[in-house]
């Protein structure tokens, strides 16, 4: 997957997890929790959806780096098939 495909997967997942959020207003370099009502369950749901979309299993130790869009893109860019 390229970066745009990863971003598309992120926004598709976010749209399902937080349908009331204006996805266009999300700053890709700021943690989700700092921008919207996003708790640990939402984060886990996001990671699970991205694992399914990319085919990449994310170990729990890597979760902290996946709390904002740019971090997710960087992580999956190096691992996605």
CSV table of N, CA and C in Angstrom, one decimal:
chain,number,residue,atom,x,y,z
A,1,UNK,N,0.8,-1.2,0.0
A,1,UNK,CA,0.0,0.0,0.0
A,1,UNK,C,0.9,1.2,0.0
A,2,UNK,N,0.5,2.2,-0.8
A,2,UNK,CA,1.2,3.5,-0.7
A,2,UNK,C,0.6,4.4,0.3
A,3,UNK,N,1.2,5.6,0.5
A,3,UNK,CA,0.7,6.5,1.6
A,3,UNK,C,-0.7,6.9,1.4
A,4,UNK,N,-1.1,7.2,0.2
A,4,UNK,CA,-2.5,7.7,-0.1
A,4,UNK,C,-3.5,6.6,0.3
A,5,UNK,N,-3.2,5.3,-0.1
A,5,UNK,CA,-4.1,4.2,0.2
A,5,UNK,C,-4.2,4.0,1.7
A,6,UNK,N,-3.1,4.2,2.4
A,6,UNK,CA,-3.1,4.1,3.9
A,6,UNK,C,-4.0,5.2,4.5
A,7,UNK,N,-3.8,6.5,4.0
A,7,UNK,CA,-4.6,7.6,4.5
A,7,UNK,C,-6.1,7.3,4.2
A,8,UNK,N,-6.4,6.8,3.0
A,8,UNK,CA,-7.8,6.5,2.7
A,8,UNK,C,-8.3,5.5,3.7
A,9,UNK,N,-7.5,4.5,4.0
A,9,UNK,CA,-8.0,3.4,5.0
A,9,UNK,C,-8.2,4.0,6.3
A,10,UNK,N,-7.3,5.0,6.7
A,10,UNK,CA,-7.5,5.6,8.0
A,10,UNK,C,-8.8,6.4,8.1
A,11,UNK,N,-9.0,7.2,7.0
A,11,UNK,CA,-10.2,8.1,7.0
A,11,UNK,C,-11.5,7.2,6.9
A,12,UNK,N,-11.4,6.1,6.2
A,12,UNK,CA,-12.6,5.2,6.1
A,12,UNK,C,-12.9,4.6,7.5
A,13,UNK,N,-11.9,4.2,8.2
A,13,UNK,CA,-12.0,3.6,9.5
A,13,UNK,C,-12.5,4.7,10.5
A,14,UNK,N,-11.9,5.9,10.4
A,14,UNK,CA,-12.4,7.0,11.3
A,14,UNK,C,-13.8,7.3,11.1
A,15,UNK,N,-14.2,7.3,9.8
A,15,UNK,CA,-15.6,7.6,9.5
A,15,UNK,C,-16.6,6.7,10.1
A,16,UNK,N,-16.2,5.4,10.3
A,16,UNK,CA,-17.1,4.4,10.9
A,16,UNK,C,-17.0,4.5,12.4
A,17,UNK,N,-15.9,4.8,13.0
A,17,UNK,CA,-15.7,4.8,14.4
A,17,UNK,C,-16.2,6.1,15.0
A,18,UNK,N,-16.0,7.2,14.3
A,18,UNK,CA,-16.4,8.6,14.8
A,18,UNK,C,-17.2,9.3,13.7
A,19,UNK,N,-18.4,8.9,13.4
A,19,UNK,CA,-19.1,9.4,12.2
A,19,UNK,C,-19.5,10.9,12.3
A,20,UNK,N,-19.5,11.4,13.5
A,20,UNK,CA,-19.8,12.8,13.7
A,20,UNK,C,-18.7,13.8,13.5
A,21,UNK,N,-17.5,13.3,13.4
A,21,UNK,CA,-16.3,14.1,13.3
A,21,UNK,C,-16.1,14.6,11.9
A,22,UNK,N,-15.7,15.8,11.7
A,22,UNK,CA,-15.4,16.4,10.4
A,22,UNK,C,-14.0,16.0,10.1
A,23,UNK,N,-13.9,14.9,9.2
A,23,UNK,CA,-12.6,14.3,8.9
A,23,UNK,C,-11.6,15.3,8.2
A,24,UNK,N,-12.2,16.3,7.6
A,24,UNK,CA,-11.3,17.3,6.9
A,24,UNK,C,-10.6,18.2,7.9
A,25,UNK,N,-11.1,18.3,9.1
A,25,UNK,CA,-10.6,19.2,10.1
A,25,UNK,C,-9.5,18.5,10.9
A,26,UNK,N,-9.2,17.3,10.7
A,26,UNK,CA,-8.3,16.6,11.6
A,26,UNK,C,-6.8,16.9,11.1
A,27,UNK,N,-6.1,17.3,12.1
A,27,UNK,CA,-4.6,17.7,11.9
A,27,UNK,C,-3.9,16.4,11.9
A,28,UNK,N,-3.2,16.0,10.9
A,28,UNK,CA,-2.5,14.7,10.8
A,28,UNK,C,-1.3,14.5,11.8
A,29,UNK,N,-0.9,15.6,12.4
A,29,UNK,CA,0.3,15.5,13.3
A,29,UNK,C,-0.1,15.6,14.7
A,30,UNK,N,-1.4,15.7,15.0
A,30,UNK,CA,-1.9,15.9,16.4
A,30,UNK,C,-2.7,14.6,16.8
A,31,UNK,N,-2.4,14.1,18.0
A,31,UNK,CA,-3.1,12.9,18.5
A,31,UNK,C,-4.6,13.1,18.4
A,32,UNK,N,-5.3,11.9,18.1
A,32,UNK,CA,-6.7,11.9,18.0
A,32,UNK,C,-7.4,12.4,19.3
A,33,UNK,N,-6.9,12.0,20.4
A,33,UNK,CA,-7.5,12.4,21.7
A,33,UNK,C,-7.5,13.9,21.9
A,34,UNK,N,-6.5,14.6,21.3
A,34,UNK,CA,-6.4,16.0,21.5
A,34,UNK,C,-7.3,16.8,20.5
A,35,UNK,N,-7.9,16.1,19.6
A,35,UNK,CA,-8.7,16.7,18.6
A,35,UNK,C,-10.2,16.4,18.7
A,36,UNK,N,-10.5,15.2,19.2
A,36,UNK,CA,-11.9,14.8,19.2
A,36,UNK,C,-12.1,13.8,20.4
A,37,UNK,N,-13.3,13.4,20.7
A,37,UNK,CA,-13.6,12.5,21.7
A,37,UNK,C,-13.2,11.1,21.2
A,38,UNK,N,-12.0,10.7,21.5
A,38,UNK,CA,-11.5,9.4,21.0
A,38,UNK,C,-10.8,8.8,22.2
A,39,UNK,N,-11.3,7.6,22.6
A,39,UNK,CA,-10.8,6.9,23.8
A,39,UNK,C,-10.0,5.7,23.4
A,40,UNK,N,-9.6,5.0,24.4
A,40,UNK,CA,-8.7,3.8,24.1
A,40,UNK,C,-9.4,2.7,23.3
A,41,UNK,N,-10.7,2.6,23.5
A,41,UNK,CA,-11.5,1.6,22.7
A,41,UNK,C,-11.6,2.0,21.3
A,42,UNK,N,-11.8,3.3,21.0
A,42,UNK,CA,-11.8,3.8,19.7
A,42,UNK,C,-10.4,3.6,19.0
A,43,UNK,N,-9.3,3.8,19.7
A,43,UNK,CA,-8.0,3.6,19.2
A,43,UNK,C,-7.8,2.1,18.8
A,44,UNK,N,-8.3,1.2,19.7
A,44,UNK,CA,-8.2,-0.2,19.4
A,44,UNK,C,-9.0,-0.6,18.2
A,45,UNK,N,-10.2,0.0,18.1
A,45,UNK,CA,-11.0,-0.3,16.9
A,45,UNK,C,-10.4,0.2,15.6
A,46,UNK,N,-9.7,1.4,15.7
A,46,UNK,CA,-9.0,1.9,14.5
A,46,UNK,C,-7.9,1.0,14.1
A,47,UNK,N,-7.1,0.6,15.1
A,47,UNK,CA,-6.0,-0.3,14.8
A,47,UNK,C,-6.5,-1.7,14.2
A,48,UNK,N,-7.5,-2.2,14.8
A,48,UNK,CA,-8.1,-3.5,14.3
A,48,UNK,C,-8.6,-3.3,12.8
A,49,UNK,N,-9.2,-2.2,12.5
A,49,UNK,CA,-9.7,-2.0,11.2
A,49,UNK,C,-8.5,-1.8,10.2
A,50,UNK,N,-7.5,-1.1,10.6
A,50,UNK,CA,-6.3,-1.0,9.8
A,50,UNK,C,-5.5,-2.3,9.6
A,51,UNK,N,-5.5,-3.1,10.6
A,51,UNK,CA,-4.9,-4.4,10.4
A,51,UNK,C,-5.6,-5.2,9.3
A,52,UNK,N,-6.9,-5.2,9.4
A,52,UNK,CA,-7.7,-5.9,8.4
A,52,UNK,C,-7.5,-5.3,7.0
A,53,UNK,N,-7.4,-4.0,6.9
A,53,UNK,CA,-7.3,-3.3,5.6
A,53,UNK,C,-5.9,-3.5,5.0
A,54,UNK,N,-4.9,-3.6,5.8
A,54,UNK,CA,-3.5,-3.7,5.3
A,54,UNK,C,-2.9,-5.1,5.4
A,55,UNK,N,-3.5,-6.0,6.2
A,55,UNK,CA,-2.9,-7.3,6.3
A,55,UNK,C,-1.7,-7.3,7.3
A,56,UNK,N,-1.5,-6.2,8.0
A,56,UNK,CA,-0.4,-6.1,8.9
A,56,UNK,C,-0.8,-6.3,10.3
A,57,UNK,N,-0.3,-7.2,11.1
A,57,UNK,CA,-0.6,-7.4,12.5
A,57,UNK,C,0.3,-6.4,13.3
A,58,UNK,N,-0.4,-5.6,14.2
A,58,UNK,CA,0.3,-4.6,15.0
A,58,UNK,C,0.5,-5.1,16.4
A,59,UNK,N,1.7,-5.3,16.9
A,59,UNK,CA,1.9,-5.7,18.2
A,59,UNK,C,1.5,-4.6,19.2
A,60,UNK,N,1.0,-5.0,20.4
A,60,UNK,CA,0.5,-4.0,21.3
A,60,UNK,C,1.5,-2.9,21.7
A,61,UNK,N,2.8,-3.3,21.7
A,61,UNK,CA,3.9,-2.4,22.0
A,61,UNK,C,4.0,-1.3,21.0
A,62,UNK,N,3.4,-1.4,19.8
A,62,UNK,CA,3.5,-0.3,18.8
A,62,UNK,C,2.3,0.6,18.8
A,63,UNK,N,1.3,0.3,19.7
A,63,UNK,CA,0.1,1.1,19.7
A,63,UNK,C,0.3,2.6,20.0
A,64,UNK,N,1.2,3.0,20.9
A,64,UNK,CA,1.4,4.4,21.2
A,64,UNK,C,1.7,5.3,20.0
A,65,UNK,N,2.5,4.7,19.0
A,65,UNK,CA,2.9,5.5,17.9
A,65,UNK,C,1.8,5.6,16.8
A,66,UNK,N,0.6,5.0,17.1
A,66,UNK,CA,-0.5,5.0,16.2
A,66,UNK,C,-1.6,5.9,16.7
A,67,UNK,N,-1.3,6.9,17.4
A,67,UNK,CA,-2.3,7.8,17.9
A,67,UNK,C,-2.6,9.0,17.1
A,68,UNK,N,-2.0,9.1,16.0
A,68,UNK,CA,-2.2,10.3,15.1
A,68,UNK,C,-2.0,9.8,13.6
A,69,UNK,N,-2.5,10.5,12.7
A,69,UNK,CA,-2.5,10.1,11.3
A,69,UNK,C,-1.1,9.9,10.7
A,70,UNK,N,-0.2,10.9,10.9
A,70,UNK,CA,1.1,10.8,10.4
A,70,UNK,C,1.9,9.6,11.0
A,71,UNK,N,1.7,9.3,12.2
A,71,UNK,CA,2.3,8.1,12.9
A,71,UNK,C,1.8,6.8,12.2
A,72,UNK,N,0.5,6.8,12.0
A,72,UNK,CA,-0.1,5.6,11.3
A,72,UNK,C,0.5,5.4,9.9
A,73,UNK,N,0.5,6.5,9.2
A,73,UNK,CA,1.0,6.4,7.8
A,73,UNK,C,2.5,5.9,7.8
A,74,UNK,N,3.3,6.5,8.6
A,74,UNK,CA,4.7,6.1,8.7
A,74,UNK,C,4.9,4.6,9.1
A,75,UNK,N,4.1,4.2,10.1
A,75,UNK,CA,4.2,2.8,10.5
A,75,UNK,C,3.8,1.8,9.4
A,76,UNK,N,2.6,2.1,8.8
A,76,UNK,CA,2.1,1.1,7.8
A,76,UNK,C,2.8,1.2,6.5
A,77,UNK,N,3.4,2.4,6.2
A,77,UNK,CA,4.1,2.5,4.9
A,77,UNK,C,5.3,1.6,4.9
A,78,UNK,N,5.9,1.4,6.0
A,78,UNK,CA,7.1,0.5,6.0
A,78,UNK,C,6.7,-1.0,6.1
A,79,UNK,N,5.5,-1.3,6.4
A,79,UNK,CA,5.1,-2.7,6.7
A,79,UNK,C,4.0,-3.2,5.7
A,80,UNK,N,3.2,-2.4,5.2
A,80,UNK,CA,2.0,-2.9,4.4
A,80,UNK,C,2.5,-3.5,3.1
A,81,UNK,N,1.7,-4.5,2.7
A,81,UNK,CA,2.0,-5.3,1.5
A,81,UNK,C,1.4,-4.6,0.3
